[in-house]
Structures are given as structure tokens and as C-alpha cells.
Coordinates of C-alpha atoms in Angstrom, one line a residue:
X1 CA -223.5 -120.5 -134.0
X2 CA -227.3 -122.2 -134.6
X3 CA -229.8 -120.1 -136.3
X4 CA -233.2 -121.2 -136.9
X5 CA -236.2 -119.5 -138.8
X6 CA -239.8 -119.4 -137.9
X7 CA -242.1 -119.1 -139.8
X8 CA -245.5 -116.4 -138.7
X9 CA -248.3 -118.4 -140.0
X10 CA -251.1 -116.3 -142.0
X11 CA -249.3 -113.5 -143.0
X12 CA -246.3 -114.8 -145.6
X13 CA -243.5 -113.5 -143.5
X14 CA -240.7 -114.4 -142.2
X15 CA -239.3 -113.8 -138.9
X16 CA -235.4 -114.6 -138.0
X17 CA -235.0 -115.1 -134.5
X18 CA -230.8 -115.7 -133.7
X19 CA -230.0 -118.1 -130.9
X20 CA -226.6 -118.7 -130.3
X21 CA -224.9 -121.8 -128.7
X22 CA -225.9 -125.6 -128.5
X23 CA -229.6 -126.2 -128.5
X24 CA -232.1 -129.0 -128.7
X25 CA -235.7 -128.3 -130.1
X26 CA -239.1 -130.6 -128.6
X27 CA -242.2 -130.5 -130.4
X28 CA -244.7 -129.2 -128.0
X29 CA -248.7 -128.8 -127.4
X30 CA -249.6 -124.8 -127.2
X31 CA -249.4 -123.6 -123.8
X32 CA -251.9 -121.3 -122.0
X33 CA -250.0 -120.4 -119.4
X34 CA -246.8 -122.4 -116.9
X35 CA -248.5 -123.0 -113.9
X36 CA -247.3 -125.8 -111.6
X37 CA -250.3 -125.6 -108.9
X38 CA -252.5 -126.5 -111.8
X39 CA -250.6 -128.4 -114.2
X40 CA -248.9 -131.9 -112.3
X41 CA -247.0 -132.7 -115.3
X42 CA -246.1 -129.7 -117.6
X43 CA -243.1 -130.9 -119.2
X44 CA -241.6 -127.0 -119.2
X45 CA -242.3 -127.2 -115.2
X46 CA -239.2 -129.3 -114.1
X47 CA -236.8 -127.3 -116.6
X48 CA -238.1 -123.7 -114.7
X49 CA -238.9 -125.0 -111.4
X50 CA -236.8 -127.1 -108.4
X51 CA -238.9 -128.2 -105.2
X52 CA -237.3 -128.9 -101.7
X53 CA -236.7 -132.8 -102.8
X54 CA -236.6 -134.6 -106.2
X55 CA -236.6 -138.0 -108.1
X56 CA -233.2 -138.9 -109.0
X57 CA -232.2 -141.4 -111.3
X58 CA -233.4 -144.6 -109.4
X59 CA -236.3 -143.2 -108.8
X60 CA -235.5 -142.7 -104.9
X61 CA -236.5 -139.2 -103.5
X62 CA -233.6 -137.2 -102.8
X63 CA -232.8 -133.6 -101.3
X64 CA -233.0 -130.8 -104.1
X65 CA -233.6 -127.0 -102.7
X66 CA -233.7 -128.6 -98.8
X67 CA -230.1 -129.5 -98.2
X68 CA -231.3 -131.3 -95.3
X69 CA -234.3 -132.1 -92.8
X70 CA -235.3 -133.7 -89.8
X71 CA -238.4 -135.6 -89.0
X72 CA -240.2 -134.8 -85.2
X73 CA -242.5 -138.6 -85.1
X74 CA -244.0 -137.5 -82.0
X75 CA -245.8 -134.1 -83.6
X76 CA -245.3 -135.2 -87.0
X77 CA -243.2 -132.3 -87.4
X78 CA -240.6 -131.8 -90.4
X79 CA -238.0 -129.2 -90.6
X80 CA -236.1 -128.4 -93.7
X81 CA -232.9 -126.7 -94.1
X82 CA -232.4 -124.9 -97.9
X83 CA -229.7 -124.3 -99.4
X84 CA -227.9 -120.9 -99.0
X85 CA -226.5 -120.7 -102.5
X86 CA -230.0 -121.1 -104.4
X87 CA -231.3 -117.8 -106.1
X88 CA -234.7 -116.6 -108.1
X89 CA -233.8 -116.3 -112.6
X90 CA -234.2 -112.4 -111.3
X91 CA -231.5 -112.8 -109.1
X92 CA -233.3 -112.9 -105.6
X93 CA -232.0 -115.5 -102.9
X94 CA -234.4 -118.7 -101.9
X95 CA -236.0 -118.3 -98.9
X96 CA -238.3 -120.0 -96.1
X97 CA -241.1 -117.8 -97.2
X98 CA -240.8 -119.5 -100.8
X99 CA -241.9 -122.6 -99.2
X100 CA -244.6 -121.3 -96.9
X101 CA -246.4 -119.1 -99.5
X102 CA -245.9 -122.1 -102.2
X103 CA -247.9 -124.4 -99.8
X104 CA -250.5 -122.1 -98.3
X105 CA -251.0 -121.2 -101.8
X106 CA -251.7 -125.0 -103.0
X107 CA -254.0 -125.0 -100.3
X108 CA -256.4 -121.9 -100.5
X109 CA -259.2 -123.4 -102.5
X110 CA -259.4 -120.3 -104.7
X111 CA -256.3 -121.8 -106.6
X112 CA -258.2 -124.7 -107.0
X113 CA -254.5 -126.6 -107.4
X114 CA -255.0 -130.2 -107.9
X115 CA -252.2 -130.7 -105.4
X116 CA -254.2 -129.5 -102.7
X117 CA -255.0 -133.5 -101.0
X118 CA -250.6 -134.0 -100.9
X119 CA -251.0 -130.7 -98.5
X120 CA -254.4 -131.6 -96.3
X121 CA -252.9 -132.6 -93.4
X122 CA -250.7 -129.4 -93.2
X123 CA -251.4 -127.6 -89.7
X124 CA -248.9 -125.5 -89.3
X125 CA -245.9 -123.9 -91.4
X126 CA -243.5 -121.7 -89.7
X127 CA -240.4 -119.6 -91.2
X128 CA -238.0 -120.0 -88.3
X129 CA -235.3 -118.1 -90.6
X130 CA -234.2 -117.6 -94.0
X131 CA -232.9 -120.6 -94.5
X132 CA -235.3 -123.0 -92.2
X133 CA -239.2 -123.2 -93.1
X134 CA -240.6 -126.2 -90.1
X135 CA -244.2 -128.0 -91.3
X136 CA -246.2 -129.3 -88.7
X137 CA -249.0 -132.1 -89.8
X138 CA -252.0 -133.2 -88.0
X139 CA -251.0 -136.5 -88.7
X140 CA -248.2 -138.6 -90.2
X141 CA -248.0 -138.5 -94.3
X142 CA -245.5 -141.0 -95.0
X143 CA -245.7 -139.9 -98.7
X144 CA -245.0 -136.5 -97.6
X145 CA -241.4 -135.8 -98.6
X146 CA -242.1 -137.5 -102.0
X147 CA -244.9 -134.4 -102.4
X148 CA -242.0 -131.5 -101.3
X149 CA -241.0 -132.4 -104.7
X150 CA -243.8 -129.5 -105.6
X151 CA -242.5 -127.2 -107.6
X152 CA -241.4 -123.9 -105.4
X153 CA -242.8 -119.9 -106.4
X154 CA -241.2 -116.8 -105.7
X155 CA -243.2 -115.1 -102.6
X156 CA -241.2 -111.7 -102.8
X157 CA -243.4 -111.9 -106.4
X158 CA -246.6 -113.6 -106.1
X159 CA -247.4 -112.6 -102.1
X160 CA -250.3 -111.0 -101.9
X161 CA -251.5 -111.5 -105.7
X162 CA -254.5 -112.7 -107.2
X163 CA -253.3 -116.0 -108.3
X164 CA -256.0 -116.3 -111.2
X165 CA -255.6 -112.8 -112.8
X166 CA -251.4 -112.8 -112.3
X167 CA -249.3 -112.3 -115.4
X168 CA -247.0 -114.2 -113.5
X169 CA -247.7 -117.5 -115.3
X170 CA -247.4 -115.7 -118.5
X171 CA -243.6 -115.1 -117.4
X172 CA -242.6 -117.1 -114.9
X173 CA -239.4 -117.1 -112.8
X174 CA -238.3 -119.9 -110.9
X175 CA -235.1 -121.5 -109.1
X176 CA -234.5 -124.0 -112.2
X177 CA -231.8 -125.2 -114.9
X178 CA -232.9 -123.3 -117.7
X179 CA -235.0 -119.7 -117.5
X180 CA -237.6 -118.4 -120.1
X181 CA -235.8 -116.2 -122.6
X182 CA -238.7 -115.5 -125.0
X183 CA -242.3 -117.0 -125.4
X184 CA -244.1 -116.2 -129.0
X185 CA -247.8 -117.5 -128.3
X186 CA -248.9 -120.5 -130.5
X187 CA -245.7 -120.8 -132.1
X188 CA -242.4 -121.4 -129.3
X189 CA -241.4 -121.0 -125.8
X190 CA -237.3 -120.4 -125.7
X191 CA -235.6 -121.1 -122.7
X192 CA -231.9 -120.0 -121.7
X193 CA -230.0 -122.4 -119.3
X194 CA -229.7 -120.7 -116.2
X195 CA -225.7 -119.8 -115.3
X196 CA -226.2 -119.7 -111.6
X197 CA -228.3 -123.0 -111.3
X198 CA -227.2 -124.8 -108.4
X199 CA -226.8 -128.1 -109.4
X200 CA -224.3 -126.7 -112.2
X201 CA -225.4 -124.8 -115.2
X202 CA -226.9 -126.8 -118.2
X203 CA -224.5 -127.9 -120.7
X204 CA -226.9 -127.1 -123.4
X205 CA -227.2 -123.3 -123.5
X206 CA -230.8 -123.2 -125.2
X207 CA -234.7 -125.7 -125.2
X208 CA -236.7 -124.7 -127.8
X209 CA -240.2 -126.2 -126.9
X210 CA -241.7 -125.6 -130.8
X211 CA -245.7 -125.8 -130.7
X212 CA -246.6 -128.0 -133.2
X213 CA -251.2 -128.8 -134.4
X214 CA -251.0 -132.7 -133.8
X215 CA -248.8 -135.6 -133.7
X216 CA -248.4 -136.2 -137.4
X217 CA -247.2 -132.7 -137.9
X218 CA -244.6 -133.5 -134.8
X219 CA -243.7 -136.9 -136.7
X220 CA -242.4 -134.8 -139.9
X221 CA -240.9 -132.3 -137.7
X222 CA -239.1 -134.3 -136.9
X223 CA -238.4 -136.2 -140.3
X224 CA -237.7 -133.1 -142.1
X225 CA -234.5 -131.9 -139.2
X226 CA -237.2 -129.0 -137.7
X227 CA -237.4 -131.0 -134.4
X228 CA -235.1 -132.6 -132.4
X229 CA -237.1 -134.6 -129.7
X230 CA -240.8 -135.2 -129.5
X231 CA -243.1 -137.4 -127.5
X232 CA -244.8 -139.9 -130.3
X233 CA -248.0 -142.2 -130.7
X234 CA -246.8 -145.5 -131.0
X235 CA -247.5 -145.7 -134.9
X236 CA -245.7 -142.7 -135.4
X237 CA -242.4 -144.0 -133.5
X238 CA -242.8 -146.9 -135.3
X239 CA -241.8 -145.2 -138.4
X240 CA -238.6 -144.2 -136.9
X241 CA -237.4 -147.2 -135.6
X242 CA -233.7 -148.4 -137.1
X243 CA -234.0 -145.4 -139.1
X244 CA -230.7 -143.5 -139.3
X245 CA -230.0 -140.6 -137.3
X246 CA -232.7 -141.2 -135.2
X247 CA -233.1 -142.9 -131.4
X248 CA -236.4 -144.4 -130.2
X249 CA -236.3 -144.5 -126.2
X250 CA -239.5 -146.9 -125.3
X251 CA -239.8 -145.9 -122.1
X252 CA -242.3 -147.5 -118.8
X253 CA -244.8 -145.4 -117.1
X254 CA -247.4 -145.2 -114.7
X255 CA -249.8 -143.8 -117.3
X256 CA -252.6 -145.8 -117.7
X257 CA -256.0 -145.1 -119.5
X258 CA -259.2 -145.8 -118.3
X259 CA -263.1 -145.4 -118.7
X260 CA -264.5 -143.2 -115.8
X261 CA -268.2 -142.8 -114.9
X262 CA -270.1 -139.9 -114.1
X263 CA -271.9 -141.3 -110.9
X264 CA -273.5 -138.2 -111.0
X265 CA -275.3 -138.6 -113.7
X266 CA -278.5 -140.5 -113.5
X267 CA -277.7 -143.0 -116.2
X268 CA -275.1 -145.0 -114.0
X269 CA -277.3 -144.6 -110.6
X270 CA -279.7 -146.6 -112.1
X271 CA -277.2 -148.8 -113.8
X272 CA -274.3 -149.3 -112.2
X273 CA -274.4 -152.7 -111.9
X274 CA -273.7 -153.2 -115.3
X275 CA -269.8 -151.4 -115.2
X276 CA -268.7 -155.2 -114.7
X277 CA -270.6 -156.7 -117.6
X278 CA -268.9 -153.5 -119.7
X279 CA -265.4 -154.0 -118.0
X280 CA -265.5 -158.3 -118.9
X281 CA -266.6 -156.6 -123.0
X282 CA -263.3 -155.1 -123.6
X283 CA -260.5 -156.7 -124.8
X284 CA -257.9 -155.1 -123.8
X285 CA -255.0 -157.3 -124.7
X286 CA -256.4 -156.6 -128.4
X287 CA -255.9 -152.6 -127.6
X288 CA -252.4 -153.1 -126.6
X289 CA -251.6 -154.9 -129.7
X290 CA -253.6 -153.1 -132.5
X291 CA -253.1 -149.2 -131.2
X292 CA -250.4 -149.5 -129.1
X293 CA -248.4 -151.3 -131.0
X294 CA -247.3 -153.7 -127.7
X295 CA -245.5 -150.4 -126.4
X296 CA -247.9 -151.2 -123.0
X297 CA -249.7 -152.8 -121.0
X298 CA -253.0 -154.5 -120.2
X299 CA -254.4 -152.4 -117.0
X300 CA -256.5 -153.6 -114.1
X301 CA -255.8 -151.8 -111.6
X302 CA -254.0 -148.0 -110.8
X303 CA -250.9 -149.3 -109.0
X304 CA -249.7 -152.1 -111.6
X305 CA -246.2 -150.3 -111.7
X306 CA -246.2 -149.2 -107.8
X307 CA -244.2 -151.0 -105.1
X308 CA -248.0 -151.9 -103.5
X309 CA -249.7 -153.4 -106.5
X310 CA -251.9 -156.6 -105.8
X311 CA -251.6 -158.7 -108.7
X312 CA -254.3 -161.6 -107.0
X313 CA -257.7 -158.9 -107.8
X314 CA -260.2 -159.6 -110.6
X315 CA -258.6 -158.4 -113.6
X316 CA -261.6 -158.3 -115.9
X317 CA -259.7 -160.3 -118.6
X318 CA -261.9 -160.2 -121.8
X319 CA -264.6 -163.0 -121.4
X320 CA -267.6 -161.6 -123.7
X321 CA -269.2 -164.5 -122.3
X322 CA -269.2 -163.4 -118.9
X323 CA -270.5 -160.1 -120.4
X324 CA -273.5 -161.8 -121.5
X325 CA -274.4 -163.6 -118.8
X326 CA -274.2 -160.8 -116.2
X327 CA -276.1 -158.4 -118.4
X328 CA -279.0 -161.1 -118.9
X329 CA -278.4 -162.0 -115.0
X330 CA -279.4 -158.5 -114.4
X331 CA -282.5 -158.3 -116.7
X332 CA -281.7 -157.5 -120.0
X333 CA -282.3 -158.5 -123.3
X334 CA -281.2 -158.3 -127.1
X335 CA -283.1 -155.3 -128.7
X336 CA -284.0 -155.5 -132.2
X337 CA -281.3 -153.2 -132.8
X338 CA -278.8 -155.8 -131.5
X339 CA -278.2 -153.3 -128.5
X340 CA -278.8 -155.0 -124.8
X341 CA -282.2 -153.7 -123.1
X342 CA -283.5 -153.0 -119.8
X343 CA -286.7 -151.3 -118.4
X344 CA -287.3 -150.3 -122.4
X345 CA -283.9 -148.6 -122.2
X346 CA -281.2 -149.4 -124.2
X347 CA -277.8 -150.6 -122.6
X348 CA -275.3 -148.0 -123.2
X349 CA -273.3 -144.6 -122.9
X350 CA -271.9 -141.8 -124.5
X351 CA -268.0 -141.7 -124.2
X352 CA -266.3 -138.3 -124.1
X353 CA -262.6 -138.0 -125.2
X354 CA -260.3 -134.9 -125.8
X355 CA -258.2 -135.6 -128.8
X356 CA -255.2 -134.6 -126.7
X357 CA -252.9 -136.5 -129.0
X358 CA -250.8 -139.6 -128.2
X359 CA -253.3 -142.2 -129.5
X360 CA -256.3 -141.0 -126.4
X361 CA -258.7 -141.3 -129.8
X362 CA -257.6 -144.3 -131.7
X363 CA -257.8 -145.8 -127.8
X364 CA -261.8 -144.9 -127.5
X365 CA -262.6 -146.2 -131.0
X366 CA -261.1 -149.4 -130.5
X367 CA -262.9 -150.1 -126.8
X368 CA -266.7 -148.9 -128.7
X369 CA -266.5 -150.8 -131.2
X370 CA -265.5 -154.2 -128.8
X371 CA -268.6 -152.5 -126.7
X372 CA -270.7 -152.0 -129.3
X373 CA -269.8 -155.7 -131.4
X374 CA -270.7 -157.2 -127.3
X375 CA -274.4 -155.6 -127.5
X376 CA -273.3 -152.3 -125.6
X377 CA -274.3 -149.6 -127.2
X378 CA -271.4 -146.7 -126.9
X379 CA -270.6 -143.7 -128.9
X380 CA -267.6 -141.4 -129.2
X381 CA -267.9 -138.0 -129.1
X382 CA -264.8 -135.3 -128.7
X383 CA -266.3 -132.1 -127.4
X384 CA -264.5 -129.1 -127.0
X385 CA -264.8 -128.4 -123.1
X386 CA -265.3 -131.2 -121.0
X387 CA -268.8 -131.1 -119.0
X388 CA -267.5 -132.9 -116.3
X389 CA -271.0 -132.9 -114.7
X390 CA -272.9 -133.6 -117.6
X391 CA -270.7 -136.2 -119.3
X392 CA -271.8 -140.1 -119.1
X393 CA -268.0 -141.5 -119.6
X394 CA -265.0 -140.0 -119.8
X395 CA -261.0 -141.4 -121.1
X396 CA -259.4 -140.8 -118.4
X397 CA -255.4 -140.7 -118.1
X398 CA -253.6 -140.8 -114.4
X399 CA -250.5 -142.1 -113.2
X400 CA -247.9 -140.8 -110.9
X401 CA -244.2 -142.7 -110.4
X402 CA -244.6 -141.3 -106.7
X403 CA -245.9 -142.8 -103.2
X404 CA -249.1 -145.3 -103.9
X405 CA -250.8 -142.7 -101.9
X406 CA -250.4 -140.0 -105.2
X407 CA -253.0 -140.9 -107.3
X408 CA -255.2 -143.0 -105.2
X409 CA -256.4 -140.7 -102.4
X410 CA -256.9 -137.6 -104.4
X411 CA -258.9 -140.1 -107.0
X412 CA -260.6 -142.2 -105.3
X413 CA -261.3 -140.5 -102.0
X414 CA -265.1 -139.5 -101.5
X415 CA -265.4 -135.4 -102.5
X416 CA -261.8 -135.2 -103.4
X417 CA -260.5 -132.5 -105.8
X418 CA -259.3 -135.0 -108.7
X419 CA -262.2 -137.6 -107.7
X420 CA -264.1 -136.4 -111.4
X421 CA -266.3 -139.0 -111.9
X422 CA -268.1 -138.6 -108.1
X423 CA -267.2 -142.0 -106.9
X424 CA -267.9 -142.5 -103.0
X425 CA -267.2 -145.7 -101.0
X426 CA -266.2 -145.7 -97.3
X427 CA -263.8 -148.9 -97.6
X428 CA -262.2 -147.1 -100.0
X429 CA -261.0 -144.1 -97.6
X430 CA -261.0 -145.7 -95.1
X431 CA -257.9 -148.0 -96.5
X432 CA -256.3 -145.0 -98.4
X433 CA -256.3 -142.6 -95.2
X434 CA -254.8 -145.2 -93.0
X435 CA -252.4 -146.4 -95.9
X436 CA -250.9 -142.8 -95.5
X437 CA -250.8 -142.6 -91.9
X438 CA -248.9 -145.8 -91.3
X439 CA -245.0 -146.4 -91.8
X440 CA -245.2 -149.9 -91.8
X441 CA -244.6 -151.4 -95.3
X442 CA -246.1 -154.3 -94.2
X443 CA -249.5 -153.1 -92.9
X444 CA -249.1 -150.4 -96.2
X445 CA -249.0 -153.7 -98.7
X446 CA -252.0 -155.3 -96.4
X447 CA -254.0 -151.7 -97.0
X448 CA -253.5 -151.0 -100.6
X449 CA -254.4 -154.9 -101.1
X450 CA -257.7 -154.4 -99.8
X451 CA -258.1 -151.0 -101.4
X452 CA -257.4 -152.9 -105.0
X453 CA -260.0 -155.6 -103.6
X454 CA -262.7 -152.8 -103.0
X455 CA -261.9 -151.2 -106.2
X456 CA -262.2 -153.9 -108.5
X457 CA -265.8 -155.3 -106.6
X458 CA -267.2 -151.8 -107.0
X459 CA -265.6 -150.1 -110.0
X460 CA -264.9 -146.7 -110.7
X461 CA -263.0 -147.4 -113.8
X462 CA -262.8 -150.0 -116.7
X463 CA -259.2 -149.7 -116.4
X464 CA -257.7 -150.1 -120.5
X465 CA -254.2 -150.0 -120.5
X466 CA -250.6 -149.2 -119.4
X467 CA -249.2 -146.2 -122.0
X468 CA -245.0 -146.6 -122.7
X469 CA -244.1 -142.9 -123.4
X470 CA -242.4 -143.0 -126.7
X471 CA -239.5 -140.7 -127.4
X472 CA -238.0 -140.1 -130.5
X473 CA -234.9 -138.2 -130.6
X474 CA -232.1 -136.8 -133.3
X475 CA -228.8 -139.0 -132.0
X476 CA -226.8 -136.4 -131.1
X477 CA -228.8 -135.7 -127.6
X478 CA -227.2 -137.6 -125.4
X479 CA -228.3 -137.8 -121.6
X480 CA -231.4 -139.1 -121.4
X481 CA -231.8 -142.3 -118.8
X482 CA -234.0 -144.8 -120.4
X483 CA -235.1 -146.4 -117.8
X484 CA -236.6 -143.9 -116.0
X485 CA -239.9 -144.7 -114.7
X486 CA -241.9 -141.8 -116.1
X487 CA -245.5 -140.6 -115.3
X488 CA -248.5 -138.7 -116.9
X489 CA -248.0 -137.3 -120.1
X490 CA -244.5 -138.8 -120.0
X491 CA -243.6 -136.5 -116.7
X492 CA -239.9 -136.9 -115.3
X493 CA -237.9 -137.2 -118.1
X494 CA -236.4 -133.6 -118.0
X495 CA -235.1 -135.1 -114.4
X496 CA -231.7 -134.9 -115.5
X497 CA -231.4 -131.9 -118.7
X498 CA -228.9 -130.1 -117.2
X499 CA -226.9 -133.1 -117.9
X500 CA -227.8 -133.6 -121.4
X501 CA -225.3 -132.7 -124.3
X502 CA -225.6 -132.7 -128.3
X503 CA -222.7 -133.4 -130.9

């Protein structure tokens, strides 16, 4: 039998909370709520959640809840057969009307889900029975059955529900390997593997996701024996590597970081010309080195680790040179202050970061100063909401191990829903929209070639770098595939836990 304590901050008591049977314990940001049409890559989701396919350990994308489908080309129709023998945690079978509420609900823009752009071209769902749910598209998505890895709801409990004001998220109930036993807000979420799970139940009876304040404190959790696993900042890994009793998995993503701009805001429509000039100022190879310890990459582009990338674009390689002579080229000149000036304004921007931990800080402070030591004048400031509006910049993180098509039309496409930084260009779309509609890998390599091309001659981004997700686990978890291609946030590791064991 395991027993652990927790401790109730602020009130010098201690609660004993029993669980019995193998567990494993991750350190964990707090949680609001577990809501996969919002979140993309909870790391809870995929250990409460199952969607009709899913990434196996290659990577490929495989049936999960759909035990089979078929593919109409001529109305770009699919039809997916589930699996009889897949119930709800509260014991209620899967059905076809799981899958048609799931979707509709991704699209209603009320939910304001994130995945809404996978599901656009949706026309028509139809449950034919209980066990057969047929999609009809208005035109072919060839990333389409890498996005009916979306995590499935229960209908016969959400139907007809506010979305936004459901407790539902508070307590969800899903189809996965483990089930949420107890949740103690701030401090842990318990989950208890689920016996019925239909790929067989976990061999680990409990996950103990432990909320920890930052990732030092998650570094001695895991020093001092309170936590088993947890996602670390490079310079924290690095304290752990060779050390006894202790596994670092370095592991590849698509996660890069980036600078966005606010083409809204009036700063960069009379300035954009100058994103180049900024993007040729950073050194990025210096980043890699210094905060990321070489656990990355350089990044000039958003499909560097995709099947599609185009290596022969302009990579901005750090030429402060170049920076100099395009800012003069373009009319300015060195202020007294030993900022760059144009029209009697100074060359520069505010930069917005959220400390969300795992280095996004340390990042920012190293690209302003290389900005500010090349005569461009940029400050950091972390607010506490971000004003996506109002902002100048913004460190953004995006990646997604998916289709090409994840990650570049819902980003870069004019007015789409993850599009933050307002960026509009008709190239653009019109490569990304007929990258999806095409089958051809060919003509999808030629498409996402120009795309890159467009991108890089009119920037969104100053792409940064390529983030390895560093785990840090006790060694007696065994299980976990390192080379996994992961995404965001370190998404897609779980892929697998109902394989894991401990000692």
C-alpha cells in the first residue's frame, strides 16, 4: 500500500488522503477547469479522453474509438464505425451521438473552441445508428482523420447544456484509461485507472497530477521523492542528469517560440517594414545555447519538424549587419539614446510574455537585450491577462506533431480563430486552403513551399527556436517512448500510460 500526505497550505494542518495500489505522481500547473474544446494540449486530456483515431507510437494515425471507416472521394463523405465494447467512466455505452454532439459542439462559435478551423468544412453529420456516425465535407480535408483524434464528450450529459456555465468540466467523464477520482483545487487532481478501458486497463492503478507554484519548486519535488515525473526548464533538467535514481528523457517537438505582432495595433501598420531588420537582430543560435542549454533548435519557419518543411527559405540567420543596413535603408537613424529613429519616433516595441514556466521568460530577456544591444529598442513586460488587442508583441508558443495543415491554417489564415496577431495575406490562404484540399504529396510539398516562401517575405513571426520537452522522471517508471515526436506544452506523451509500469 502507497500513502502520501498533503499538506493544506495556510492553515497548519494536515490532511491524509489514503491511495492504495501503484502510483506515479507529475508535478502540474493549477487547473481551472479540463476542457478539451478549449485546451489542445492539456496533459490530463489524453489520460480522461479517447477520440475516434489516435497517434500511435510512430506517430502514424491509427483507429482508436472508430474501429473502422470508409472514405466516399466523390462527396467527400466519411463513415466511421465505433467500437461496441467502449463505455462512458459512469458506465453509459459510446454512441454516434457522442461524435455528432462533440463536433457540432466544436463548431458553434459560442464555444469559441480553438479547434473549430479542423471542423470548417463539415456539412453534414448524420447518426445512421448507434454504432455508425457518417460526416459529409464540403470539400476534401486530407488532414481530416488526423483531427478525429479530438477528444470525444458524453452527449447523454452535455446535450442541450450551456457549455460555458456546465460544471461538467469541473468533473468530467470521458471514454479514457484512467477516470477522475478526486480533484482538491490548487493542490491535486487524482485519477483512478479505469477497469473497463478498452484498450486494457492501466497497469498503474493511480496519476497523481500534484500542482506545484513554478518550476523550481517542481525541480525539488522532485529532488526531495514528492514527485515522480515533471516536465523541466532545461537548467533545471540539467541538474538531474547522471544523477542516481533519476531519468532525463530529452525529447523532440514541434514546439517552437516565436515573436508575434499585433498588426492591429497602429505601431506595426506604420512599421512593418522593419519586422525583417528585427528578425536579422536576433541571434538565435546564441538562445539555444545560453537558455536552452542546446536542448533545441534554431527556428525559421513553423514546419521545421513536419514532413512538408522547406529548408531553401530565408532563415534570418543573425547578421546585425544586415539589421543595420535595412533599418538605415528604410530611414532611420541612431538617436542620442542609442535607440534607431524614424519620423521622431523611436524604433521599438513592447514585448508581452506570460511567465508560464518552462524558460518562456528567460527566452524574452535573452532576444531584448540582442534587440536592444542592435539599436532596437524593446521591453519586457509580463502582464497578468493578455490584451490580445492592445499588445504590441507577444511570445508566442505553437506546434502540433499533426498534418502540416494543423497549425498553419488556423494561424496564418486571414480572420482565423487562432490567427492572434491579425495577420492577412491572400497567398497565404490561398496556398494553405488548397494544401488541404489536395491528396497529392507532391503538389502538398510544392504548396507548403510557397506558403514558407510567402511567410518568410512578409513575416508574421521572428520565429526563435525549436523547444525539446524535457522530462525528468524517478527510474522506476518504465513505459515511456522517447522518441516520440511530442507537441505544445510537451502534448502526446501520455499516448501510451496505460502501458506504463513502476518497480
Amino acid at each position: 500500500m502507497a500513502v502520501f500526505l498533503v499538506l493544506i497550505s495556510g492553515c497548519g494542518e494536515k490532511r491524509s488522503a489514503e491511495v492504495t495500489g501503484s502510483q506515479i505522481v507529475c508535478g502540474s500547473h493549477d487547473y481551472e477547469w479540463i476542457n478539451p474544446l478549449r485546451d489542445e494540449y492539456g496533459e490530463i486530456d489524453p489520460l480522461l479522453f479517447d477520440g475516434l483515431m489516435r497517434r500511435d507510437g510512430t506517430g502514424a494515425t491509427v483507429p482508436a474509438l472508430a474501429e473502422s471507416w470508409v472514405y466516399d472521394t466523390a462527396t467527400h463523405t466519411y463513415t466511421f464505425h465505433l467500437r461496441a465494447d467502449v463505455t462512458w467512466h459512469d458506465g453509459e455505452p459510446l454512441c454516434a451521438d457522442d461524435v455528432k454532439f462533440t463536433i457540432e459542439a466544436i463548431l458553434d462559435p459560442n464555444n469559441r473552441s480553438l479547434q473549430r478551423p479542423y471542423f470548417e468544412d463539415v456539412s453534414e453529420i448524420t447518426a445512421v445508428d448507434e454504432h455508425t456516425v457518417r460526416i459529409r465535407l464540403a470539400a476534401h480535408n486530407e488532414a481530416f482523420l488526423d483531427y478525429m483524434t479530438q477528444p470525444l464528450l458524453p452527449a447523454h450529459l452535455l446535450a442541450g447544456k450551456d457549455l460555458a456555465q456546465t460544471g461538467f468540466f469541473r468533473h468530467p467523464i470521458g471514454t479514457g484509461p484512467y477516470r477522475i477520482e478526486s480533484w482538491a483545487a490548487g493542490k491535486e487532481i487524482v485519477l483512478v485507472r479505469n477497469e473497463h478501458y478498452y484498450r486494457g486497463a492501466p497497469k498503474i492503478e493511480h496519476v497523481i497530477f500534484r500542482v506545484t507554484a513554478n518550476d523550481d519548486d517542481e525541480a525539488a519535488g522532485l529532488a526531495d521523492g514528492k514527485i515522480d515525473m515533471a516536465r523541466l526548464t532545461p537548467k533545471n533538467a540539467d541538474a538531474f542528469a547522471g544523477k542516481s535514481g533519476f531519468r532525463c528523457y530529452d525529447m523532440k517537438t514541434t514546439d517552437y517560440r516565436a515573436i508575434l505582432y499585433n498588426f492591429k495595433h497602429p505601431y506595426w501598420q506604420r512599421n512593418r517594414d522593419l519586422i525583417p531588420a528585427i528578425s536579422y537582430a536576433v541571434n538565435r543560435e546564441a538562445i539555444v545555447r545560453d537558455v536552452l542549454f542546446g536542448q533545441g533548435i534554431p527556428a525559421y519557419g513553423p514546419l521545421q519538424r513536419n514532413r512538408y518543411n522547406n529548408p531553401n527559405i530565408e532563415h534570418y540567420d543573425y547578421n546585425p549587419a544586415q539589421a543595420r543596413a535595412l533599418l538605415e535603408a528604410a530611414g532611420c537613424t541612431m538617436g542620442a539614446h542609442g535607440y534607431y529613429e524614424r519620423g521622431g519616433e523611436e524604433v521599438g516595441f513592447v514585448l508581452s510574455v506570460q511567465n508560464d514556466r518552462f524558460g518562456r521568460f528567460e527566452i524574452v530577456t535573452a532576444a531584448s537585450e540582442q534587440l536592444n544591444a542592435a539599436g532596437i529598442h524593446c521591453t519586457v513586460e509580463q502582464p497578468a491577462q493578455v490584451d490580445w488587442d492592445g499588445q504590441m508583441a507577444y511570445l508566442i508558443g505553437w506546434g502540433n506533431p499533426l498534418d502540416a495543415d494543423a497549425h498553419t491554417y488556423k494561424v496564418f489564415g486571414t480572420q482565423q480563430v487562432a490567427n492572434e496577431g491579425r495577420y492577412a495575406n491572400p497567398r497565404v490562404d490561398a496556398c494553405l486552403t488548397a494544401a488541404r484540399q489536395t491528396s497529392d504529396p507532391a503538389e502538398r510539398m510544392r504548396l507548403y513551399g510557397l506558403f514558407q516562401e510567402e511567410l518568410a517575405k512578409d513575416p508574421p513571426y521572428t520565429f526563435l527556436c525549436y523547444v525539446d520537452s524535457i522530462y525528468v522522471t524517478n527510474t522506476r517508471i518504465h513505459g515511456i517512448t522517447e522518441d516520440m515526436l511530442l507537441g505544445h506544452r510537451g502534448s502526446g506523451i501520455f499516448w501510451n500510460v496505460n502501458e506504463w509500469t513502476v518497480d
